XYZ file of C-alpha atoms in Angstrom:
165
model
C 7.993 16.109 -10.925
C 9.143 13.335 -8.593
C 6.759 12.036 -5.923
C 8.545 13.589 -2.927
C 8.579 17.045 -4.523
C 4.952 16.586 -5.561
C 4.041 15.860 -1.939
C 5.993 18.883 -0.783
C 4.179 20.984 -3.402
C 0.832 19.787 -2.044
C 1.874 20.710 1.515
C 2.965 24.166 0.343
C -0.375 24.744 -1.425
C -2.329 23.408 1.543
C -0.538 25.829 3.852
C -0.946 28.832 1.524
C -2.517 28.375 -1.906
C -1.847 32.001 -2.867
C 1.897 31.500 -3.243
C 3.100 32.196 -6.774
C 4.508 29.493 -9.031
C 7.823 31.378 -8.923
C 7.978 31.241 -5.111
C 7.014 27.556 -5.068
C 9.632 26.753 -7.729
C 12.286 28.438 -5.576
C 11.115 26.547 -2.481
C 11.252 23.214 -4.345
C 14.416 24.007 -6.325
C 12.679 23.340 -9.644
C 11.398 25.302 -12.639
C 8.283 27.459 -12.782
C 7.057 25.429 -15.772
C 7.428 22.192 -13.776
C 5.370 23.685 -10.918
C 2.638 24.931 -13.279
C 2.462 21.608 -15.165
C 2.331 19.600 -11.935
C -0.411 21.800 -10.450
C -2.451 21.520 -13.677
C -2.015 17.716 -13.638
C -3.027 17.462 -9.962
C -6.093 19.630 -10.623
C -7.160 17.544 -13.638
C -6.715 14.315 -11.629
C -8.855 15.855 -8.829
C -6.005 15.470 -6.329
C -6.326 19.213 -5.826
C -10.062 19.781 -5.508
C -10.434 23.379 -4.360
C -8.519 26.331 -2.921
C -10.488 27.492 0.145
C -9.980 30.555 2.284
C -10.395 30.070 6.020
C -12.496 32.920 7.404
C -13.013 33.705 11.063
C -16.645 34.838 10.714
C -16.781 35.953 14.347
C -14.391 38.792 13.437
C -16.845 40.066 10.819
C -19.872 39.565 13.083
C -21.550 38.019 10.059
C -21.870 34.449 11.248
C -25.435 34.205 12.406
C -25.437 30.530 11.452
C -25.627 27.671 13.924
C -23.220 24.800 13.280
C -23.930 21.307 14.561
C -22.095 18.002 14.453
C -24.457 15.058 14.293
C -23.443 11.498 15.135
C -25.506 9.101 13.007
C -25.957 5.350 13.414
C -27.093 3.684 10.208
C -27.839 0.256 8.805
C -25.500 -0.262 5.856
C -27.109 -1.501 2.644
C -26.096 -4.721 0.973
C -23.423 -4.304 -1.727
C -23.089 -0.512 -1.241
C -22.331 -0.396 2.493
C -22.409 3.117 3.917
C -21.797 4.901 0.615
C -25.455 5.039 -0.448
C -26.768 6.576 2.774
C -23.748 8.920 2.991
C -24.524 10.174 -0.523
C -28.174 10.736 0.331
C -27.086 12.769 3.373
C -24.381 14.886 1.691
C -26.788 15.948 -1.056
C -28.826 18.038 1.433
C -27.804 21.711 1.045
C -27.518 22.195 4.842
C -24.808 19.534 5.049
C -21.237 20.854 5.045
C -19.351 17.577 5.656
C -19.969 13.839 6.037
C -17.375 11.416 7.421
C -17.444 7.633 7.866
C -16.275 6.992 11.433
C -15.083 4.125 13.565
C -16.471 3.773 17.081
C -19.928 4.183 18.600
C -21.556 5.739 15.531
C -21.124 5.325 11.776
C -21.296 8.784 10.229
C -20.388 12.252 11.446
C -22.402 14.973 9.732
C -21.653 18.709 10.006
C -24.539 21.024 9.132
C -25.330 24.732 9.279
C -28.686 26.370 9.879
C -29.999 29.828 10.702
C -31.317 28.767 14.119
C -31.171 25.813 16.519
C -34.786 25.145 15.594
C -33.868 24.882 11.908
C -31.089 22.389 12.740
C -33.517 20.398 14.903
C -36.047 20.344 12.056
C -33.399 19.089 9.651
C -32.519 16.263 12.032
C -36.115 15.272 12.760
C -37.688 15.782 9.330
C -34.897 14.955 6.886
C -32.072 13.022 8.532
C -34.017 10.782 10.927
C -36.592 10.123 8.223
C -34.057 8.252 6.056
C -34.815 4.541 6.175
C -31.210 3.521 6.980
C -30.839 5.900 9.943
C -31.157 4.164 13.314
C -30.308 7.043 15.681
C -28.750 10.504 15.863
C -26.984 12.597 18.499
C -26.662 16.340 17.862
C -23.831 18.516 19.221
C -23.966 22.298 18.704
C -20.658 24.089 18.133
C -20.431 27.001 20.543
C -17.032 28.430 19.582
C -14.263 27.528 17.145
C -10.706 27.793 18.395
C -8.891 26.034 15.549
C -10.213 25.116 12.091
C -8.409 23.054 9.429
C -5.117 23.407 11.278
C -5.423 27.184 11.659
C -5.727 28.822 15.094
C -8.486 31.392 14.682
C -7.505 33.758 17.491
C -4.078 33.974 19.048
C -4.123 35.214 22.642
C -2.231 38.467 22.992
C 0.951 38.314 25.040
C 0.820 40.247 28.293
C 3.445 42.937 27.735
C 3.380 44.279 31.305
C 6.468 43.968 33.443
C 6.334 41.444 36.237
C 6.526 43.261 39.569
C 7.285 41.375 42.741
C 7.257 42.788 46.295
């Protein structure tokens, strides 16, 4: 499959990974076999890593977890830069994401815990204890409005008639 169609295929899967190969083939004006082969190739190359579902846990009332974003300043290590400390951080089971950032801090770490106290303990006992970590700033997520490009709750349109005096 040509590069442009491959990119389009990736966008289609990113938007809705449950679409059938037949539907995707129709959308791309190609064969089902071509779609299946290309997806298999992209999966084996680790271009496609995973097919996640985006769940609004507030709707299920099952999200008793606390999510925090932690800004981390670190001292990069010679010859490995930030990669070594980032790997040490992302190996903790509480850690959901780690990003190398530009700006006032070096890494952005997203973690989940059962309580604010548990998140605070993670920061003080595990994260701050790493020898490369200089400082941290913790931000607790209070409500999610949009996640991975998906609006979690659409406001309902007011269907009442406008009445003026």
